[in-house]
Coordinates of C-alpha atoms and ligand atoms in Angstrom, one line a residue:
M21 CA 0.0 0.0 0.0
G22 CA 1.2 3.5 -0.8
Y23 CA 0.5 6.7 1.0
Q24 CA 0.9 10.4 0.5
F25 CA 2.9 11.7 3.4
K26 CA 2.8 15.1 5.1
F27 CA 4.0 16.3 8.5
R28 CA 4.1 19.3 10.7
P29 CA 6.0 20.1 13.9
Y30 CA 4.2 21.5 16.8
Q31 CA 4.9 23.2 20.2
R32 CA 2.6 23.5 23.1
R33 CA 3.2 25.1 26.5
F34 CA 2.1 23.3 29.6
L35 CA -0.4 25.3 31.7
R36 CA 2.2 25.1 34.5
S37 CA 5.6 23.5 34.1
L38 CA 5.9 19.9 34.9
T39 CA 8.4 19.0 37.7
T40 CA 9.9 15.5 37.9
N41 CA 13.2 14.2 39.1
H42 CA 14.4 14.8 35.5
G43 CA 13.9 18.6 36.0
K44 CA 11.4 21.1 34.7
W45 CA 9.5 20.7 31.5
D46 CA 7.7 23.7 30.0
I47 CA 7.0 23.1 26.3
R48 CA 5.9 19.9 24.6
E49 CA 7.3 19.5 21.1
G50 CA 6.3 16.9 18.5
I51 CA 5.2 16.2 15.0
I52 CA 1.8 15.5 13.6
L53 CA 1.8 13.4 10.4
R54 CA -0.8 12.6 7.8
L55 CA -1.0 9.6 5.5
T56 CA -3.5 9.5 2.7
D57 CA -3.9 6.1 1.0
E58 CA -4.7 5.5 -2.7
S59 CA -8.5 5.5 -2.0
G60 CA -8.2 8.9 -0.3
K61 CA -8.6 7.6 3.2
V62 CA -6.7 9.7 5.7
G63 CA -4.8 8.5 8.8
W64 CA -3.3 10.7 11.4
G65 CA -0.2 10.0 13.5
E66 CA 1.9 11.7 16.1
I67 CA 5.5 11.6 17.0
A68 CA 6.0 12.7 20.5
P69 CA 9.5 11.9 21.6
I70 CA 11.0 12.3 25.1
S71 CA 14.7 12.0 24.5
W72 CA 15.6 12.2 28.3
F73 CA 13.4 9.2 28.7
G74 CA 15.1 7.1 26.1
S75 CA 13.5 7.9 22.8
E76 CA 15.0 9.7 19.8
T77 CA 15.2 13.5 20.0
L78 CA 12.8 15.8 18.2
E79 CA 15.6 16.8 15.8
Q80 CA 16.3 13.1 14.9
A81 CA 12.6 12.5 14.3
L82 CA 12.4 15.6 12.1
D83 CA 15.4 14.6 10.1
F84 CA 13.8 11.2 9.5
C85 CA 10.6 12.8 8.3
R86 CA 12.5 15.3 6.1
Q87 CA 14.4 12.6 4.3
L88 CA 11.3 10.7 3.4
P89 CA 9.7 11.1 -0.1
G90 CA 6.2 12.6 -0.4
E91 CA 4.9 9.1 -1.1
I92 CA 5.7 6.3 1.3
T93 CA 4.9 2.6 1.5
D94 CA 4.0 0.0 4.2
E95 CA 7.5 -1.4 3.7
I96 CA 9.1 1.9 4.7
I97 CA 6.7 2.2 7.7
F98 CA 7.5 -1.2 9.0
S99 CA 11.2 -0.9 8.6
I100 CA 11.8 2.3 10.6
P101 CA 14.9 1.5 12.8
D102 CA 14.6 0.8 16.5
E103 CA 16.6 3.9 17.2
L104 CA 13.5 5.9 16.3
P105 CA 10.8 4.4 18.5
A106 CA 8.6 7.5 18.6
C107 CA 8.7 7.5 14.8
Q108 CA 7.8 3.8 14.7
F109 CA 4.7 4.5 16.8
G110 CA 3.7 7.7 14.9
F111 CA 3.8 6.1 11.5
E112 CA 2.3 2.7 12.4
S113 CA -0.5 4.3 14.3
A114 CA -1.2 6.6 11.3
Q115 CA -1.2 3.5 9.1
E116 CA -3.7 1.8 11.6
W117 CA -5.8 5.0 12.0
G118 CA -9.0 3.5 10.5
E119 CA -9.1 0.8 13.2
T120 CA -8.4 3.4 15.9
R121 CA -11.3 5.5 14.9
L122 CA -13.5 2.5 14.9
I123 CA -12.6 1.8 18.6
A124 CA -13.2 5.5 19.3
S125 CA -16.7 5.3 17.9
V126 CA -17.4 2.2 20.0
L127 CA -16.2 4.0 23.2
G128 CA -18.4 7.0 22.3
S129 CA -17.6 10.1 20.3
E130 CA -17.0 12.2 23.4
F131 CA -14.0 10.1 24.0
F132 CA -12.3 11.6 21.0
S133 CA -13.2 15.2 22.0
M134 CA -12.4 14.5 25.6
P135 CA -9.1 16.5 25.8
N136 CA -10.9 19.8 25.7
A137 CA -12.8 19.2 29.0
P138 CA -12.3 17.4 32.3
C139 CA -12.3 13.7 31.8
P140 CA -16.0 12.5 31.7
M141 CA -17.0 10.6 34.8
P142 CA -17.4 7.1 33.5
Y143 CA -13.9 7.1 31.9
A144 CA -12.1 9.0 34.7
Q145 CA -12.4 5.9 36.9
S146 CA -10.1 4.0 34.6
F147 CA -7.6 6.8 34.5
S148 CA -5.0 7.8 37.0
G149 CA -4.8 11.5 37.8
L150 CA -1.4 13.0 38.1
L151 CA -0.9 15.0 41.3
P152 CA 1.8 17.7 41.5
A153 CA 5.0 17.0 43.4
G154 CA 5.3 18.1 47.0
E155 CA 2.7 19.7 49.2
A156 CA 0.7 20.9 46.2
A157 CA -0.7 17.4 46.0
L158 CA -2.7 18.0 49.2
N159 CA -4.7 20.8 47.5
Q160 CA -5.0 19.2 44.1
W161 CA -6.5 15.7 44.7
E162 CA -10.0 16.9 45.6
T163 CA -10.5 18.6 42.2
L164 CA -9.5 15.4 40.5
W165 CA -11.7 13.3 42.8
Q166 CA -14.7 15.5 41.8
Q167 CA -13.9 14.9 38.2
G168 CA -14.1 11.2 38.9
Y169 CA -10.5 10.1 39.3
R170 CA -10.0 7.3 41.8
T171 CA -6.4 6.4 41.2
F172 CA -3.8 9.1 41.9
K173 CA -0.1 9.3 41.1
W174 CA 2.2 11.4 43.1
K175 CA 5.8 12.2 42.2
I176 CA 8.4 11.5 44.9
G177 CA 12.2 11.9 44.9
V178 CA 11.7 15.5 44.1
Y179 CA 12.3 17.0 47.6
A180 CA 14.1 15.7 50.7
I181 CA 12.8 12.3 51.8
A182 CA 11.9 13.4 55.3
H183 CA 9.8 16.2 53.9
E184 CA 8.1 13.9 51.4
L185 CA 7.4 11.3 54.0
K186 CA 5.6 13.9 56.1
I187 CA 3.5 15.0 53.2
F188 CA 2.8 11.4 52.3
E189 CA 1.5 10.8 55.9
S190 CA -1.0 13.7 55.4
L191 CA -1.9 12.6 51.9
I192 CA -2.8 9.0 52.8
H193 CA -4.9 10.1 55.7
T194 CA -6.7 12.7 53.6
L195 CA -7.4 10.6 50.4
P196 CA -10.7 8.7 50.5
A197 CA -10.5 5.0 51.5
S198 CA -11.6 3.8 48.1
S199 CA -8.8 5.6 46.2
K200 CA -5.5 4.1 45.0
L201 CA -2.2 5.8 45.2
R202 CA 0.9 5.3 43.0
L203 CA 4.2 6.8 43.9
D204 CA 6.6 7.7 41.0
A205 CA 10.2 8.3 41.9
N206 CA 11.5 8.6 38.3
G207 CA 14.6 6.8 39.3
G208 CA 15.4 9.5 41.9
L209 CA 15.8 7.5 45.1
S210 CA 19.0 6.0 46.6
Y211 CA 18.9 2.3 47.6
E212 CA 18.4 3.3 51.2
E213 CA 15.6 5.7 50.4
A214 CA 13.9 3.1 48.2
N215 CA 14.0 0.7 51.1
L216 CA 12.6 3.3 53.4
W217 CA 9.7 4.0 51.1
L218 CA 8.9 0.4 50.5
W219 CA 9.2 -0.4 54.2
T220 CA 6.9 2.5 55.0
C221 CA 4.3 1.3 52.5
D222 CA 4.5 -2.3 53.7
N223 CA 4.1 -1.2 57.3
L224 CA 1.0 0.9 56.7
K225 CA -0.6 -2.1 55.0
E226 CA 0.4 -4.5 57.8
N227 CA -0.8 -2.2 60.5
G228 CA -4.1 -1.8 58.7
E229 CA -3.6 1.9 59.4
I230 CA -5.0 3.1 56.1
A231 CA -7.8 1.8 53.9
L232 CA -6.6 3.1 50.6
E233 CA -4.3 1.0 48.5
I234 CA -0.7 1.9 47.7
E235 CA -0.8 0.3 44.2
F236 CA 2.9 0.4 43.5
I237 CA 6.1 2.5 43.6
E238 CA 7.3 3.4 40.1
Q239 CA 10.9 3.3 39.1
P240 CA 12.5 3.7 42.5
L241 CA 16.1 3.5 41.3
P242 CA 18.0 4.6 38.2
V243 CA 17.9 2.4 35.1
E244 CA 21.5 1.0 35.7
Q245 CA 20.4 -0.4 39.1
F246 CA 18.1 -3.2 37.7
Q247 CA 19.5 -5.9 39.9
Q248 CA 18.8 -3.9 43.1
M249 CA 15.2 -3.2 41.9
L250 CA 14.7 -6.9 41.2
E251 CA 15.9 -7.7 44.7
L252 CA 13.7 -5.0 46.2
S253 CA 10.7 -6.4 44.3
M254 CA 11.3 -9.8 46.0
S255 CA 11.9 -8.3 49.5
Y256 CA 8.7 -6.2 49.9
E257 CA 5.0 -6.7 49.6
T258 CA 4.5 -3.4 47.9
A259 CA 4.7 -3.8 44.2
I260 CA 7.3 -2.1 42.0
A261 CA 6.7 -0.9 38.5
L262 CA 9.5 -0.3 36.0
D263 CA 9.1 2.8 33.8
E264 CA 12.3 4.5 32.7
S265 CA 13.9 1.0 32.6
V266 CA 11.4 -0.2 30.0
A267 CA 11.1 2.9 27.8
T268 CA 11.5 1.0 24.6
L269 CA 10.5 -2.4 23.5
A270 CA 14.1 -3.7 23.4
Q271 CA 14.6 -2.6 27.1
L272 CA 11.2 -4.2 28.0
A273 CA 12.2 -7.5 26.5
A274 CA 15.6 -7.4 28.2
C275 CA 14.1 -6.8 31.6
Y276 CA 11.6 -9.6 31.1
Q277 CA 14.5 -11.9 30.1
K278 CA 16.5 -10.9 33.2
G279 CA 13.6 -12.1 35.3
W280 CA 11.3 -9.0 35.9
R281 CA 7.8 -10.2 36.7
G282 CA 6.6 -7.1 38.4
I283 CA 4.7 -4.3 36.7
F284 CA 5.8 -2.8 33.4
V285 CA 4.8 0.8 32.6
I286 CA 4.3 1.2 28.9
K287 CA 4.4 4.5 27.2
P288 CA 3.1 3.7 23.7
G289 CA 4.2 7.0 22.3
I290 CA 7.9 6.1 22.8
V291 CA 8.0 2.3 23.2
G292 CA 8.2 1.7 19.5
S293 CA 6.3 -0.4 17.0
P294 CA 2.7 -1.1 18.2
S295 CA 2.5 -4.3 16.2
R296 CA 5.5 -5.7 17.9
L297 CA 4.4 -4.5 21.3
R298 CA 1.1 -6.4 20.8
E299 CA 3.0 -9.5 19.9
F300 CA 5.2 -9.3 23.0
C301 CA 2.4 -8.6 25.4
Q302 CA 0.2 -11.4 24.1
Q303 CA 3.1 -13.9 24.1
H304 CA 4.3 -13.2 27.7
Q305 CA 1.1 -12.0 29.4
I306 CA 2.9 -9.3 31.3
D307 CA 1.3 -7.0 34.0
T308 CA 1.1 -3.6 32.3
V309 CA 0.2 0.0 33.1
F310 CA -0.2 2.2 30.1
S311 CA 0.9 5.8 30.4
S312 CA 0.9 9.1 28.6
V313 CA 3.9 11.0 27.2
F314 CA 1.9 14.3 27.2
E315 CA 0.8 13.7 23.6
T316 CA -2.1 15.3 21.8
A317 CA -5.5 13.6 21.2
I318 CA -4.0 11.9 18.0
A319 CA -1.3 9.8 19.7
R320 CA -3.5 9.5 22.8
L321 CA -6.3 7.7 20.8
A322 CA -3.8 5.3 19.3
A323 CA -2.2 4.7 22.8
L324 CA -5.6 4.1 24.5
Q325 CA -6.5 1.6 21.9
L326 CA -3.4 -0.4 22.7
A327 CA -4.2 0.0 26.4
A328 CA -7.7 -1.3 25.8
E329 CA -6.3 -4.3 23.9
L330 CA -3.4 -5.2 26.1
S331 CA -4.2 -4.1 29.7
R332 CA -4.7 -6.8 32.3
N333 CA -5.5 -6.7 36.1
N334 CA -7.8 -3.8 35.6
R335 CA -5.2 -1.1 36.2
A336 CA -6.0 2.5 35.6
V337 CA -4.2 4.0 32.6
G338 CA -1.9 7.0 33.2
F339 CA -3.6 9.4 30.8
G340 CA -5.2 11.7 33.4
I341 CA -3.4 14.7 32.3
D342 CA -6.0 17.0 30.7
H343 CA -5.6 19.6 33.3
F344 CA -2.0 20.2 32.1
F345 CA -2.9 21.7 28.7
E346 CA -5.6 24.1 27.7
Q347 CA -8.1 24.1 24.9
E348 CA -6.7 21.2 23.0
E349 CA -9.6 20.8 20.5
T350 CA -9.3 24.3 19.1
W351 CA -5.6 24.0 18.9
L352 CA -5.6 20.7 17.1
Q353 CA -8.3 21.9 14.7
S354 CA -6.2 24.7 13.5
L355 CA -3.2 22.4 13.2
W356 CA -5.2 19.9 11.2
N357 CA -6.7 22.6 8.9
D358 CA -3.2 23.8 8.3
L359 CA -1.8 20.4 7.2
Ligands
LIG422 MG1 7.0 7.2 35.7

């Protein structure tokens, strides 16, 4: 199959800058692409790299797009090198767009236009809402709760551990009993700190002190410290999810081979080829959590379709990010008209 190919870079500013252990992030940059097949059917795709997370840079993705001819084939799409995982995702999902839209219509059309508004109630329950780091979380959760979120994610490893443990203490006693909490360290803890967090979570559970569930701690240690994380996952009750360690499909397969049977956070936007991801997940039946890379509705739709196909254990997906951008629908509309 052959397609006419067009692309356009974009930039969007976060409503407030995003703070993680990797630093501050103010502007999301990516590429929207459009494939038109021989029958005139249009497919949209999005390349939304996060180079500090293990994908190609925006510049590398742009170079790849620029060197392509105006007409491309399935053969080109399915032979994009593994060094360009965000491109693999963008092109393959554009190629699959027809199916994506089909799923979207099954889920309801409001799903597609969702980004403009707070997440509609029935869907919010399957989404995890991202709380800001530090004390700000204490003021933010209630708004998310009112929007229907029941799973929350809070960034740790941003401030001193003693300070964060104090906030954590307040947070777990403030959050409603039926909520779930995920802690995401972005690889920012030391081995001792990771032990202290896991011990604290195990203890809370054993003492029956809190009713809410601490679902898991995400990426407690840096990527290089895989063996330590494997050991921690066997020493504590509280589950550990790998995120940065499994940014791409190759890394994911390597961690599985080295014995990881905990949770895998999958960011479809940068993990690589959706078709090969499907194959891997179906073959190994891994425990997955699907998560956003702060993409627009285009990549989000493709990513959510993968999540719907491949999620197990009823875990909320990490796409509860709508409050970080404004007026996406208008913004996307003008971009589309432009292309
Ligand atoms: Mg994470």
